[in-house]
Coordinates of C-alpha atoms and ligand atoms in Angstrom, one line a residue:
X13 CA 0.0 0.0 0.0
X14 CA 1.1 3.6 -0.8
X15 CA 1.5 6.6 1.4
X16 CA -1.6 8.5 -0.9
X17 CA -4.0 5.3 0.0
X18 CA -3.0 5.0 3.7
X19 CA -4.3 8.8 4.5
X20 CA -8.3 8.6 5.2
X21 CA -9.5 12.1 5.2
X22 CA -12.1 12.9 7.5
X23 CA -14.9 14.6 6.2
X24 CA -16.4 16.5 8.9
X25 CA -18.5 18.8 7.0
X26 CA -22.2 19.7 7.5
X27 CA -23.4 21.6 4.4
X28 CA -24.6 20.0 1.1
X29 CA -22.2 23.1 0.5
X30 CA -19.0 21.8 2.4
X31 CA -19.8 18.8 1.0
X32 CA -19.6 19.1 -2.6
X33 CA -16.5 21.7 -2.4
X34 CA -14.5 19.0 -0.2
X35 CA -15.2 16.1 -2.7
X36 CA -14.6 17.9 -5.7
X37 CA -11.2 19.3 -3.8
X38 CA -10.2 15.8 -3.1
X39 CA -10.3 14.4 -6.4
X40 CA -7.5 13.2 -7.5
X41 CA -5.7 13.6 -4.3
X42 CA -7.5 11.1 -1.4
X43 CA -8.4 7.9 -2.5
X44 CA -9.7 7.2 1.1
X45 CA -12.1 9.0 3.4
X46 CA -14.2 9.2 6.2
X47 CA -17.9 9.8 7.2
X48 CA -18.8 10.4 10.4
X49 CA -21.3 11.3 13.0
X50 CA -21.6 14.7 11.6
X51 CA -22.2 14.1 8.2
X52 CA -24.2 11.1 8.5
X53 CA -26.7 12.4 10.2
X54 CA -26.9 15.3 8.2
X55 CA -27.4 13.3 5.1
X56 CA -27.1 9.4 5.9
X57 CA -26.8 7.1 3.1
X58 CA -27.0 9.6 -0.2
X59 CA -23.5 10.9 1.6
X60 CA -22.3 7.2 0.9
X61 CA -23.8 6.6 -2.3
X62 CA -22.6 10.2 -3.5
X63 CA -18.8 9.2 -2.4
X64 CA -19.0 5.5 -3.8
X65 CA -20.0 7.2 -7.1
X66 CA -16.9 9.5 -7.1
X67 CA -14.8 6.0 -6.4
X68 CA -13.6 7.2 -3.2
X69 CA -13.1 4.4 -0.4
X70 CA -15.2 4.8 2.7
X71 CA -14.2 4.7 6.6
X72 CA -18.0 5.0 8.0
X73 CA -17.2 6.0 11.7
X74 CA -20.6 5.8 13.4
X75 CA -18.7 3.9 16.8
X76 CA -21.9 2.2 17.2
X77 CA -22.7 0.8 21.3
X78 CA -25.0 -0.3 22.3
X79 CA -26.8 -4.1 23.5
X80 CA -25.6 -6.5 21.4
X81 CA -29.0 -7.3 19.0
X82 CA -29.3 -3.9 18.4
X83 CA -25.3 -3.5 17.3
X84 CA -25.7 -6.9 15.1
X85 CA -28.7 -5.5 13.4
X86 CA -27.0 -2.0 12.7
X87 CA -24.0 -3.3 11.4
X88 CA -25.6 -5.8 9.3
X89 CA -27.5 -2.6 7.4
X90 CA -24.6 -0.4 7.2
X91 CA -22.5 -3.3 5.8
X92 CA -25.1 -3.3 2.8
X93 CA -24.2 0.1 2.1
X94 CA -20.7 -1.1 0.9
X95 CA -18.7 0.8 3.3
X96 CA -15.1 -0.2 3.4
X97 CA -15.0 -0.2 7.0
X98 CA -17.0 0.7 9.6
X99 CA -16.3 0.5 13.9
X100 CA -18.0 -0.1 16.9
X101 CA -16.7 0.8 20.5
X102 CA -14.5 -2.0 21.8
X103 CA -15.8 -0.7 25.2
X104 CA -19.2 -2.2 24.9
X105 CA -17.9 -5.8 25.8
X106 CA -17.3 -8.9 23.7
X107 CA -20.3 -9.9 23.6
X108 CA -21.2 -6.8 21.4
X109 CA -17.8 -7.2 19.6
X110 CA -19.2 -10.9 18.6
X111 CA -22.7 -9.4 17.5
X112 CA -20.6 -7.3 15.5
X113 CA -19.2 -9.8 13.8
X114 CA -22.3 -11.7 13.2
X115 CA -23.6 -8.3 11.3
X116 CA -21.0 -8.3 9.0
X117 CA -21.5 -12.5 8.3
X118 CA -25.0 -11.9 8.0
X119 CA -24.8 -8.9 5.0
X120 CA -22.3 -11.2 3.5
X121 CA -25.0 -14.0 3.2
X122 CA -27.1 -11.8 1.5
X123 CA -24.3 -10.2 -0.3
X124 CA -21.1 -12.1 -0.9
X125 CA -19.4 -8.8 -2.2
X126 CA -19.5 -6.6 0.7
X127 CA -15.9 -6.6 1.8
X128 CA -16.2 -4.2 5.2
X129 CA -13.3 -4.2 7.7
X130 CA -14.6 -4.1 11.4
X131 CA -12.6 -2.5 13.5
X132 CA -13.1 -1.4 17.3
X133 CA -12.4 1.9 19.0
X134 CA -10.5 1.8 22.0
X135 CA -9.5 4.7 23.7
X136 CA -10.9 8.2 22.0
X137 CA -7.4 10.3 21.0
X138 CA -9.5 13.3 23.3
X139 CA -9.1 11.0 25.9
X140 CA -5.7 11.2 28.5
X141 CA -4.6 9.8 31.5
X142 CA -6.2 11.9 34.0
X143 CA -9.8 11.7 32.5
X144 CA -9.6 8.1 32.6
X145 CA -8.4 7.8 35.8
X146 CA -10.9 10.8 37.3
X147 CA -13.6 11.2 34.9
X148 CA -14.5 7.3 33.4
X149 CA -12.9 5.4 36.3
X150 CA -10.5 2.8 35.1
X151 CA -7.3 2.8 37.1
X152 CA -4.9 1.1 35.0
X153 CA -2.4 3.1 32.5
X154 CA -4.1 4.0 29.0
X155 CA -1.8 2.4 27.3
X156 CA -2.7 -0.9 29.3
X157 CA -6.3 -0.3 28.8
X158 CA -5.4 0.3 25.2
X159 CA -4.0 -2.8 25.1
X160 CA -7.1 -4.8 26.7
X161 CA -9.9 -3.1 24.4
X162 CA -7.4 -4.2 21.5
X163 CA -7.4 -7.9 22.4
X164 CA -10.8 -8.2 22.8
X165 CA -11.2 -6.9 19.8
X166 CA -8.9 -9.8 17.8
X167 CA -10.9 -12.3 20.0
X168 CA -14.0 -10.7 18.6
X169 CA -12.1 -11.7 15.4
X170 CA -12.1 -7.9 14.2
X171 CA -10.0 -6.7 11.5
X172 CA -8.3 -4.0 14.2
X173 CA -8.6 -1.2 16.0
X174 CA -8.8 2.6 16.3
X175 CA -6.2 4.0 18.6
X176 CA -3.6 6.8 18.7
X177 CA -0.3 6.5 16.6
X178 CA 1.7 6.3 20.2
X179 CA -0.1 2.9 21.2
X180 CA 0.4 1.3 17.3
X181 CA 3.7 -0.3 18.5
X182 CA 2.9 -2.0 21.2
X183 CA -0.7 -3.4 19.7
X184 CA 1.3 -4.3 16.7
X185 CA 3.8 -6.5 19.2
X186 CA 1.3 -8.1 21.0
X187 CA -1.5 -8.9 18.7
X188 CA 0.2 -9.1 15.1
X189 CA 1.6 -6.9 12.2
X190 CA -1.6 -7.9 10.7
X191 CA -4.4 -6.5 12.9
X192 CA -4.9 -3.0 11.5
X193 CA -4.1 0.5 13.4
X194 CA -6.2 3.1 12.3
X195 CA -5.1 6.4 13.9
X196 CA -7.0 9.8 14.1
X197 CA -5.0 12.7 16.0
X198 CA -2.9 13.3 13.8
X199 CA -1.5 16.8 12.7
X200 CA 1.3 17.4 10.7
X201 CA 4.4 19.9 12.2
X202 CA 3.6 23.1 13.6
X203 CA -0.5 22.6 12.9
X204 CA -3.2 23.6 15.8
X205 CA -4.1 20.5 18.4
X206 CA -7.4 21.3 18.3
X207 CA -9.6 19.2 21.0
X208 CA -7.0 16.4 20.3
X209 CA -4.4 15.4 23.6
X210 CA -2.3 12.2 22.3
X211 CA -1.6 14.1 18.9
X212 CA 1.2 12.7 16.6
X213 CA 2.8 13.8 13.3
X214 CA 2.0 12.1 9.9
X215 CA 5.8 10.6 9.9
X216 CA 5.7 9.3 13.2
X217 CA 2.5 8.0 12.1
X218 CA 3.8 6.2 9.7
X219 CA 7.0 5.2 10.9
X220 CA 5.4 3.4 14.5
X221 CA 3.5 1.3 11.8
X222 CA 0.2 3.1 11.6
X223 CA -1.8 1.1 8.3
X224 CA -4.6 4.2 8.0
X225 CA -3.7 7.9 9.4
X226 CA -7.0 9.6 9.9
X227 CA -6.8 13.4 9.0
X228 CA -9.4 16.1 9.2
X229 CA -8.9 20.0 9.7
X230 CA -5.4 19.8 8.9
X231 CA -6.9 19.1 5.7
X232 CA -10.5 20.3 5.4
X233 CA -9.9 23.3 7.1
X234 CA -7.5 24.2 4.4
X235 CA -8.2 26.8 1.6
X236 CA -6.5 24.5 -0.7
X237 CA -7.2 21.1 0.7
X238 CA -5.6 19.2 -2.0
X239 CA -2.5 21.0 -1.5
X240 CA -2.6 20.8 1.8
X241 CA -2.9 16.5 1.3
X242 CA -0.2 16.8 -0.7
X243 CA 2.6 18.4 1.4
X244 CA 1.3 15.8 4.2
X245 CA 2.3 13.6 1.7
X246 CA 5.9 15.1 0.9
X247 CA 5.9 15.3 4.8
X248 CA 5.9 11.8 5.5
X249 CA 8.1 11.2 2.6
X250 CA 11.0 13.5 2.9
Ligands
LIG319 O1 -9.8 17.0 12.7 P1 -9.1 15.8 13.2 O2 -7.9 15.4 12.4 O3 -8.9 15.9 14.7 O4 -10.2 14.7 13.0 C1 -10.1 13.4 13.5 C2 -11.3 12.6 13.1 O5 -11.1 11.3 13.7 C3 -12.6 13.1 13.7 O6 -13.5 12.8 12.6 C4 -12.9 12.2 14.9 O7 -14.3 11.9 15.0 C5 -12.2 10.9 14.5 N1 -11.7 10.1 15.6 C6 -10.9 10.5 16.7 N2 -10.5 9.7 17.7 C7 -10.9 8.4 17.7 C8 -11.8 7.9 16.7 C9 -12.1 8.8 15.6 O8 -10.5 11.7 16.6 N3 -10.5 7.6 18.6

């Protein structure tokens, strides 16, 4: 896989506005991006079928959670949109990570074509130390917690997990090369945090063994967006 396919440009736009500039902006730069809360609930599936048309690849990040009937039945519908891959919270259990699962088999019964990876968030790259110690409760490191979200998840039998670039190394150690790292909080040198705390640059990124770097205003807060893509690119490359 090349650099330009591993960068999944998150598309955190409202406007039927926003949404056509960004697209048409991307073109020919992203091959890879994602919809999330924000613009699927402005425009839910036409959003998907609108990107699909323009041959983009689609990260749907709904970080669905919920009792595991109700997360079997959700994935199993967004599957049949043809997303690429689409996540759950790892945080809602096994059990859930298993009905998760069973979502994606059951679309494929019905359609042997859908190809979605499944992967599980663990801890939210907003998230630090001290609000997980003071604010959610769990006591042990983040990293550690990281780490147990992340094996439940290749239990599960998910393709991987979302987690920040500084956790990729030691996920990658204990569970496999092969279990995917998808990584948001990502900014490339000298750019604004943002609400972001475990923030790393595209190179790092890259270099701890992220497989997808999630970007979003670095990019789509850009005049130029594709430009701005592009010397991410040459970042990560020089
Ligand atoms: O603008 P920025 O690059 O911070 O966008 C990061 C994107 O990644 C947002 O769409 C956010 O919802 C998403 N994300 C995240 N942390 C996670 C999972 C997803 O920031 N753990």
């Amino acid at each position: 896989m090349n650099h330009r396919e591993q960068i999944i440009v998150a598309l955190d736009v409202q406007t039927h506005e926003d949404f056509m500039q960004i697209t048409h902006a991307l073109q020919g730069h992203a091959t890879y991006v994602k919809v999330g809360m924000e613009l699927f609930y402005t425009f839910g599936p036409e959003a998907i079928k609108h990107l699909k048309k323009s041959k983009f690849k689609i990260f749907l990040d709904l970080k669905l959670h919920d009792i595991p009937n109700t997360v079997l039945k959700s994935v199993k519908t967004l599957c049949r949109l043809g997303v690429d891959m689409l996540n759950v919270h790892a945080a809602g259990g096994s059990q859930m990570l298993e009905a998760a699962v069973a979502g994606l088999k059951a679309a494929q019964m019905e359609q042997p074509q859908v190809k979605t990876k499944l992967i599980a968030v663990t801890h939210l790259t907003s998230v630090n130390e001290q609000i997980l110690k003071q604010e959610i409760g769990i006591q042990i490191a983040l990293q550690e917690s990281v780490l147990q979200y992340a094996s439940l998840a290749k239990k599960a039998q998910l393709d991987g997990v979302v987690a920040s670039a500084q956790d990729v190394m030691q996920i990658k150690a204990e569970l496999g090369k092969n279990f995917l790292c998808v990584t948001p909080g990502i900014r490339p040198l000298g750019s604004d945090g943002h609400d972001q705390k475990r923030i790393t640059t595209p190179k790092d990124a890259i270099k701890f063994g992220s497989d997808y770097l999630v970007i979003g205003r670095a990019i789509t807060n850009s005049q130029n967006p594709g430009h701005s893509f592009e010397e991410i690119l040459k970042e990560i490359q020089a």
